[in-house]
PDB file of C-alpha atoms in Angstrom:
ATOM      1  CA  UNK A   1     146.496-143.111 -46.780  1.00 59.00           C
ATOM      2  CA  UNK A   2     143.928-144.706 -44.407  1.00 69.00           C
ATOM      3  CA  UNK A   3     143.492-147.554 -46.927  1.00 65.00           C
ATOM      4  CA  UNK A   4     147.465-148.177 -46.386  1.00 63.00           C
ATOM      5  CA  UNK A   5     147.642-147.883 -42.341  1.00 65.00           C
ATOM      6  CA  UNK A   6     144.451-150.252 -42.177  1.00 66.00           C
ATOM      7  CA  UNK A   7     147.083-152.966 -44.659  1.00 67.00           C
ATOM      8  CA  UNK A   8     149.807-152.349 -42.721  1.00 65.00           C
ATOM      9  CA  UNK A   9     147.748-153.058 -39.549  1.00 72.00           C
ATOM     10  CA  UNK A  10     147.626-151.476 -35.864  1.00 77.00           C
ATOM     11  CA  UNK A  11     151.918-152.098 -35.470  1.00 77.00           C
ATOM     12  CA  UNK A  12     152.159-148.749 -37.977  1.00 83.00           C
ATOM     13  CA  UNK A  13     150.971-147.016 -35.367  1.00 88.00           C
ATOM     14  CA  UNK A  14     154.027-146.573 -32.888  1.00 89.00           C
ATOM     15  CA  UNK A  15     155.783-146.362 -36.436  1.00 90.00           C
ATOM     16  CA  UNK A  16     153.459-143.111 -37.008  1.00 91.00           C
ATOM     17  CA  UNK A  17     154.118-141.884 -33.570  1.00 93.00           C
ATOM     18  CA  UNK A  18     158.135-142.101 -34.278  1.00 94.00           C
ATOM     19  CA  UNK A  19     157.356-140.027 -37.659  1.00 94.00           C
ATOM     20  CA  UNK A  20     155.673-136.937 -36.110  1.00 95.00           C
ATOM     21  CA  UNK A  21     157.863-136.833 -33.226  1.00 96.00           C
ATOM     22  CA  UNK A  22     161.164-137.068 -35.718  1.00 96.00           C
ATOM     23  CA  UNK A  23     159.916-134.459 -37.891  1.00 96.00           C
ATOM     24  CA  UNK A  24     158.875-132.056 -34.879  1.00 96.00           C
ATOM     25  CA  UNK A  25     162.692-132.675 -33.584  1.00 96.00           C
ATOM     26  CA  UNK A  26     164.250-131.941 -37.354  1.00 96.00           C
ATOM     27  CA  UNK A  27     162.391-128.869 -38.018  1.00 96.00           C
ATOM     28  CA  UNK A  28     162.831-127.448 -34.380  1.00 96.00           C
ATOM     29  CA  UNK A  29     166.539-128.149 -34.418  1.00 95.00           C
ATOM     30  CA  UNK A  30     166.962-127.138 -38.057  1.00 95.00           C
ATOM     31  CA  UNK A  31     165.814-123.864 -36.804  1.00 95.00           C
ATOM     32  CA  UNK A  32     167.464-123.387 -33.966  1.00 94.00           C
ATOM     33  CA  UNK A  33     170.741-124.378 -34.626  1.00 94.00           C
ATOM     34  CA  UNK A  34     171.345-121.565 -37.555  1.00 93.00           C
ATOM     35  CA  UNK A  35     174.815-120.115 -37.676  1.00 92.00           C
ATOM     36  CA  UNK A  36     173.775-116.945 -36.957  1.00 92.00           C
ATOM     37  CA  UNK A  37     171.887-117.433 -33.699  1.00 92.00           C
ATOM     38  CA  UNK A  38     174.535-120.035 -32.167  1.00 93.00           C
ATOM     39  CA  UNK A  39     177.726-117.847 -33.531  1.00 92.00           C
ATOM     40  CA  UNK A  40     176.495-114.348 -34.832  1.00 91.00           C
ATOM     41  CA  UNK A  41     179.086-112.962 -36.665  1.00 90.00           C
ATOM     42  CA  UNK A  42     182.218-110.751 -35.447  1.00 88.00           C
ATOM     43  CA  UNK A  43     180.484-111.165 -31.880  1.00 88.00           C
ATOM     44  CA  UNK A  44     183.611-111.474 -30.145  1.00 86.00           C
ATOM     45  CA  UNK A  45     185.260-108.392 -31.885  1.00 86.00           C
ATOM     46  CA  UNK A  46     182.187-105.978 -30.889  1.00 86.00           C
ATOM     47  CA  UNK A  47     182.489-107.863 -26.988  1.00 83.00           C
ATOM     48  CA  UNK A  48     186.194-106.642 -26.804  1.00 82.00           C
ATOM     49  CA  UNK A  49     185.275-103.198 -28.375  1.00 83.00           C
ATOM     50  CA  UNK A  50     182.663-102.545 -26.103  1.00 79.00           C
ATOM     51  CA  UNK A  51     184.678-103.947 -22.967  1.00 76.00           C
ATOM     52  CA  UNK A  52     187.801-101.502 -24.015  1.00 77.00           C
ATOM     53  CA  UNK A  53     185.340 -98.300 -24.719  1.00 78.00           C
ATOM     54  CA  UNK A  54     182.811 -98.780 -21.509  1.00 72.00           C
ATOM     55  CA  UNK A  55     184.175-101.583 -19.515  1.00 72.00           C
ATOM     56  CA  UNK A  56     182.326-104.060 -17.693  1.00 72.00           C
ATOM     57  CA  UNK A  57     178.792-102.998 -17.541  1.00 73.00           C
ATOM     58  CA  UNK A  58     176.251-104.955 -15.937  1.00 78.00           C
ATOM     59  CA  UNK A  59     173.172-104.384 -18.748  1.00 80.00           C
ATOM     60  CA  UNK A  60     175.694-105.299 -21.274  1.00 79.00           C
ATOM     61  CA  UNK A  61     176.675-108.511 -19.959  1.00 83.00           C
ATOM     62  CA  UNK A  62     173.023-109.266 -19.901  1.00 86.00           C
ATOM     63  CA  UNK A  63     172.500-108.315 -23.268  1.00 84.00           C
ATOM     64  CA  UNK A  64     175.346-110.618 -24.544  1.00 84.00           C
ATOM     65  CA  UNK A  65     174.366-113.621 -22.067  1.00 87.00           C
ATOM     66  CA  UNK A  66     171.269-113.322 -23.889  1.00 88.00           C
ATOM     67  CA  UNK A  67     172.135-112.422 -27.349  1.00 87.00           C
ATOM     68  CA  UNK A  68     173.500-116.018 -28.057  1.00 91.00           C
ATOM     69  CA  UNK A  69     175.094-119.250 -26.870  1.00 92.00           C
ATOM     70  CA  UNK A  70     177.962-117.513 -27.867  1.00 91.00           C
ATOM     71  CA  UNK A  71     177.417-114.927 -26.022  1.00 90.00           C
ATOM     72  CA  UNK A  72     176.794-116.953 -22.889  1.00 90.00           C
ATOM     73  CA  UNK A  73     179.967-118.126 -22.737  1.00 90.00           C
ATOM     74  CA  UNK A  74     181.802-114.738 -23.720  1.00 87.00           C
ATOM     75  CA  UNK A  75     179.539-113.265 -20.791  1.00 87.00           C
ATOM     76  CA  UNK A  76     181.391-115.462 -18.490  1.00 88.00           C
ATOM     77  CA  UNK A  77     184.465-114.684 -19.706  1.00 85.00           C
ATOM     78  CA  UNK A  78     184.323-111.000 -19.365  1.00 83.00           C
ATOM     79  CA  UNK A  79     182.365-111.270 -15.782  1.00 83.00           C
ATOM     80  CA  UNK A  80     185.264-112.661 -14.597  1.00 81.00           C
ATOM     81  CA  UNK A  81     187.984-110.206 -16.495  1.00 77.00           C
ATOM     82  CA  UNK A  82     189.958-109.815 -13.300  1.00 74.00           C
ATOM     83  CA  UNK A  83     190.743-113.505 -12.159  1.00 75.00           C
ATOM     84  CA  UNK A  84     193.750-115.640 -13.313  1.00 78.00           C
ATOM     85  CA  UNK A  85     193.795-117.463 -16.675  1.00 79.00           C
ATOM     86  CA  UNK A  86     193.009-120.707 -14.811  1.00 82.00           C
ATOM     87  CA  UNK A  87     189.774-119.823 -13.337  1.00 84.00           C
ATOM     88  CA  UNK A  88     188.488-118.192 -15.882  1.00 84.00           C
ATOM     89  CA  UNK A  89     189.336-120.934 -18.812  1.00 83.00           C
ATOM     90  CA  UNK A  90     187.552-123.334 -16.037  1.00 86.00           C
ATOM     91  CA  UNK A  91     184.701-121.024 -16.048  1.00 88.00           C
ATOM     92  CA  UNK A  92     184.130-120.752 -19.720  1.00 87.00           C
ATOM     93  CA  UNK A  93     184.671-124.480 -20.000  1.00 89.00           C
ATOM     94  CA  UNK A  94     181.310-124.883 -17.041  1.00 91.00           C
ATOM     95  CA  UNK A  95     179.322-122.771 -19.391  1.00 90.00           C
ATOM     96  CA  UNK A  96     180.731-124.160 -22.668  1.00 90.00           C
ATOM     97  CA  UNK A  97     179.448-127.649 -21.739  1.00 92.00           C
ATOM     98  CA  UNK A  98     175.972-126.000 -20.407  1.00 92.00           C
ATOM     99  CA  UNK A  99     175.815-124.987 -23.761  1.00 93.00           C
ATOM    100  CA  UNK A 100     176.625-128.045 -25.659  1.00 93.00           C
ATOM    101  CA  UNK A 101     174.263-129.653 -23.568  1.00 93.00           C
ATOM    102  CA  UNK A 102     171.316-127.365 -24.455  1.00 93.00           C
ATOM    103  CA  UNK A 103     172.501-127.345 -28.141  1.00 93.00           C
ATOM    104  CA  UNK A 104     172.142-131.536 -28.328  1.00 94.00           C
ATOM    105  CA  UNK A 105     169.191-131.242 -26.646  1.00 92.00           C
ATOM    106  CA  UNK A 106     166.451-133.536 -28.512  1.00 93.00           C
ATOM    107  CA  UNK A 107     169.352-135.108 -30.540  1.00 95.00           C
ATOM    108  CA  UNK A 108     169.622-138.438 -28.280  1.00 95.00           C
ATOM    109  CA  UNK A 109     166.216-138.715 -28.945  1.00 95.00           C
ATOM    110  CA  UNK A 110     166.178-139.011 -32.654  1.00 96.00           C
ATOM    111  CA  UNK A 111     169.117-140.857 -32.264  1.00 95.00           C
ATOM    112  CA  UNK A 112     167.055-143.172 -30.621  1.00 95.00           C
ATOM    113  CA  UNK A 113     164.083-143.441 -33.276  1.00 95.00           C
ATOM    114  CA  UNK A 114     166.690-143.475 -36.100  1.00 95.00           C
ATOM    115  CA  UNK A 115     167.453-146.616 -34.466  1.00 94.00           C
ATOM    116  CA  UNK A 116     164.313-147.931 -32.782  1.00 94.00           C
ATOM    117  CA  UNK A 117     162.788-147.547 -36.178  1.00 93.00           C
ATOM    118  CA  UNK A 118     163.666-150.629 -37.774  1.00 92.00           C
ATOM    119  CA  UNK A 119     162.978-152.541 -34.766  1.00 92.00           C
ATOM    120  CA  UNK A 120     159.782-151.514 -35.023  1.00 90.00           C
ATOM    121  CA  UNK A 121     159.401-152.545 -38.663  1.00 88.00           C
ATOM    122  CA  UNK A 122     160.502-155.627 -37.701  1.00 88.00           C
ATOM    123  CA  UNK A 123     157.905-156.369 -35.079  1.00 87.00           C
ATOM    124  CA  UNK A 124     155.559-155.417 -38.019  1.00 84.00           C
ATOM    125  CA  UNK A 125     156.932-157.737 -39.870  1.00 84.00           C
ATOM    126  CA  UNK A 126     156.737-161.019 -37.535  1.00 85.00           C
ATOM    127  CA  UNK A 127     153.120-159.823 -36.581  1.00 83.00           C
ATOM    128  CA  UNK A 128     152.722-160.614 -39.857  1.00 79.00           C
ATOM    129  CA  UNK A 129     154.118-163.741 -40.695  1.00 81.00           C
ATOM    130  CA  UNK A 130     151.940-165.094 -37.509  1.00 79.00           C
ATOM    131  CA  UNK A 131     148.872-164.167 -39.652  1.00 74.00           C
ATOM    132  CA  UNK A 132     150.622-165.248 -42.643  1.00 74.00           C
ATOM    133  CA  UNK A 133     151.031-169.148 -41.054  1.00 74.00           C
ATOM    134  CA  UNK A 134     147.838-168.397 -39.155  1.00 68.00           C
ATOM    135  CA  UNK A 135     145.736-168.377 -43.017  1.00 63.00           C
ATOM    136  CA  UNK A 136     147.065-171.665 -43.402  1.00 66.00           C
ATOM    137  CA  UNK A 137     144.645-174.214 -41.904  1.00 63.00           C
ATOM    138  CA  UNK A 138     144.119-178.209 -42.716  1.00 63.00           C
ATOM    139  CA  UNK A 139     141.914-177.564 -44.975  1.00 65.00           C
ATOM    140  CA  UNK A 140     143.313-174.823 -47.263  1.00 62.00           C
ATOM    141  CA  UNK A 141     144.372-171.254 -46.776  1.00 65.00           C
ATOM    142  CA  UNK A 142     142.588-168.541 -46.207  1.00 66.00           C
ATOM    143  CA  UNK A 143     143.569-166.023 -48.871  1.00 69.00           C
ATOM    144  CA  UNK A 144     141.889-163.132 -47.644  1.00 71.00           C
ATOM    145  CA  UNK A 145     143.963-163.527 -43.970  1.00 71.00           C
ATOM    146  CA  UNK A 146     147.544-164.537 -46.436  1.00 70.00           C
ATOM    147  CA  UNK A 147     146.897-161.334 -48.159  1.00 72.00           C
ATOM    148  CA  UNK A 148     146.374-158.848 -45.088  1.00 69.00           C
ATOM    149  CA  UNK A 149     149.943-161.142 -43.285  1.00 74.00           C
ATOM    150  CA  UNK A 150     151.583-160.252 -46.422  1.00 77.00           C
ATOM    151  CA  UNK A 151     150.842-156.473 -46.691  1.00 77.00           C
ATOM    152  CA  UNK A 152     151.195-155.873 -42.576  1.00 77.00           C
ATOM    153  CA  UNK A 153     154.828-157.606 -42.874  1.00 77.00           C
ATOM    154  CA  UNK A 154     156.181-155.256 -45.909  1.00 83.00           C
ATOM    155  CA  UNK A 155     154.350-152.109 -44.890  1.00 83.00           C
ATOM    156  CA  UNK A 156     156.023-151.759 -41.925  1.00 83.00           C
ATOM    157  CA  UNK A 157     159.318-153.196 -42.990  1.00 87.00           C
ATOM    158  CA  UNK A 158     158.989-150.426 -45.234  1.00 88.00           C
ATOM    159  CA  UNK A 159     157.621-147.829 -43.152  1.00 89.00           C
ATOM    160  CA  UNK A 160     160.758-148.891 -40.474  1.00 90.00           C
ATOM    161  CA  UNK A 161     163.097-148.102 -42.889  1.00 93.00           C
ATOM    162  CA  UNK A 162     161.407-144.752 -44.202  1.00 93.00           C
ATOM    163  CA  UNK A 163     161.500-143.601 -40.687  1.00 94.00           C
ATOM    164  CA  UNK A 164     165.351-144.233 -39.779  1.00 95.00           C
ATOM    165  CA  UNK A 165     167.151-143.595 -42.618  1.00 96.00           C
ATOM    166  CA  UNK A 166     165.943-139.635 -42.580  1.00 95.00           C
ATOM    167  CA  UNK A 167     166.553-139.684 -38.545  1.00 96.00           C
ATOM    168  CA  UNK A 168     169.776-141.389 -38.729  1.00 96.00           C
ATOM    169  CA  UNK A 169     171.176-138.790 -41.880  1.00 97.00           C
ATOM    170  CA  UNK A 170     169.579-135.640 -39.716  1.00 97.00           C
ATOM    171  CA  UNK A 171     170.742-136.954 -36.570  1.00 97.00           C
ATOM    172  CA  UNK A 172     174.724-137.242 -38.211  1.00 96.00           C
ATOM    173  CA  UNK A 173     174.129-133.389 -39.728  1.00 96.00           C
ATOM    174  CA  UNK A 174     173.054-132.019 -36.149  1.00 96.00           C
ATOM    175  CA  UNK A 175     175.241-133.884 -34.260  1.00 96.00           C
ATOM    176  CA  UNK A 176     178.606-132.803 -36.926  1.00 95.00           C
ATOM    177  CA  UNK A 177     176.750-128.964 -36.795  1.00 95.00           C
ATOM    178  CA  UNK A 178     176.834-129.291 -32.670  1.00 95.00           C
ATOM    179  CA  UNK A 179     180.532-130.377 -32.665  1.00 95.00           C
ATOM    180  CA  UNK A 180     181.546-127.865 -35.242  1.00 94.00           C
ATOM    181  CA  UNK A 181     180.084-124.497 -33.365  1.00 94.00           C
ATOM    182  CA  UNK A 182     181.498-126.030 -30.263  1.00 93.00           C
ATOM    183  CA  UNK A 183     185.291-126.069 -31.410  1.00 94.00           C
ATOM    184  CA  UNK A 184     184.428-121.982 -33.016  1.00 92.00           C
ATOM    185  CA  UNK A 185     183.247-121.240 -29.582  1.00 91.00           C
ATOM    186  CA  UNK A 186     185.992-122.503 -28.110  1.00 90.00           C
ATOM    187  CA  UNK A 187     188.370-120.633 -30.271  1.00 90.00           C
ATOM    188  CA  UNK A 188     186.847-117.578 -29.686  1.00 89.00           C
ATOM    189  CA  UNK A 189     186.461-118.325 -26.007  1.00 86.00           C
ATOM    190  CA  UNK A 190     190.462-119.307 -26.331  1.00 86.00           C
ATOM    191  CA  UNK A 191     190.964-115.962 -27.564  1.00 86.00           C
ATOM    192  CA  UNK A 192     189.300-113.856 -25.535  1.00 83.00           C
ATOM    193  CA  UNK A 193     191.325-115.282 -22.455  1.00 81.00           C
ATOM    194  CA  UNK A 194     194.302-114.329 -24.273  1.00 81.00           C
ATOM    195  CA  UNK A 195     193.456-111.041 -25.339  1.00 80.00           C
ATOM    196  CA  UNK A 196     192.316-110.183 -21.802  1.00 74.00           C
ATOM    197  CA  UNK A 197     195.435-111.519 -20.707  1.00 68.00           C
ATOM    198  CA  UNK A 198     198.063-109.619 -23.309  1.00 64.00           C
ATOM    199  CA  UNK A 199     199.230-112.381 -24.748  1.00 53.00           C
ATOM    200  CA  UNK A 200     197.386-111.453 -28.155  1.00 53.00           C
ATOM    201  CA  UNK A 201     196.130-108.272 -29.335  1.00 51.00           C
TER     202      UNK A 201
END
């Protein structure tokens, strides 16, 4: 491994940097956005349950605010059970894009390396085709120099592309998983204004 960063010469290194930091964003998001802490299952169902058996109780809109995003939004709902449909659709829709905010958070930065990546390659890569005409000199070439051009312009070329094609196809999946819980928490959100309201059971 040290043998290949010393080839590929000091332009790996912000190459290196973009690795670690991808990686720390795919496995943080990978665990945070599971189904089951974004959208916990039949969520809305207890909510209504629990609203219709105790009514609105202050230690149980905490718990649900902080149960899930979910239940951030459903919190907001109930909390504000007695005003017209208008307000509080315009109330779930505030915390509905708090919440899409906080779920893409770290996305638009590995966005960002997915496409930096390459760039970087690149620069890797004309770094070392200086060197490469650098070796050659009136009298000959200097092998040694052609060599070490050669292997810092394809290791990072490579390295470029080894970076952003794993961003780019994780930042697509989180990006679709974002957009999908979104549109369920909207449904539910949807419903629970119409419930509240009688115009669905």
């Amino acid at each position: 491994m040290i043998a290949l960063i010393e080839a590929a010469g000091w332009p790996i290194w912000p190459l290196i940097i973009a690795s670690i930091l991808a990686l720390a964003i795919i496995f943080e998001r990978a665990y945070t956005l599971r189904r089951t802490l974004i959208l916990p299952p039949g969520l809305l169902d207890k909510t209504i349950e629990n609203m219709r058996r105790e009514g609105i109780d202050a230690n149980l809109l905490r718990a649900l605010a902080e149960s899930s995003p979910l239940g951030r939004v459903l919190a907001v709902g109930v909390r504000n059970l007695g005003s017209s449909r208008e307000i509080m659709k315009e109330s779930l829709e505030e915390t509905g894009r708090a919440v899409a905010h906080e779920l893409n958070r770290f996305l638009t930065t590995l966005g960002t390396i997915a496409s930096v990546a390459p760039l970087l390659g690149l620069l890797g890569t004309v770094i070392g085709m200086v060197e490469i005409f650098g070796s050659q000199t009136p009298s000959g070439s200097n092998p040694a120099q052609l060599a070490h051009g050669i292997s810092v312009a394809l290791y990072n070329t490579a390295f470029g592309l080894i970076v952003a094609i794993p961003s780019m196809i994780f930042y697509r999946h989180f990006r679709g998983k974002v957009d999908s819980f979104m549109l369920e928490m909207e449904q539910q959100a949807v419903a629970l204004v119409e419930i509240v309201h009688g115009e669905r059971k």
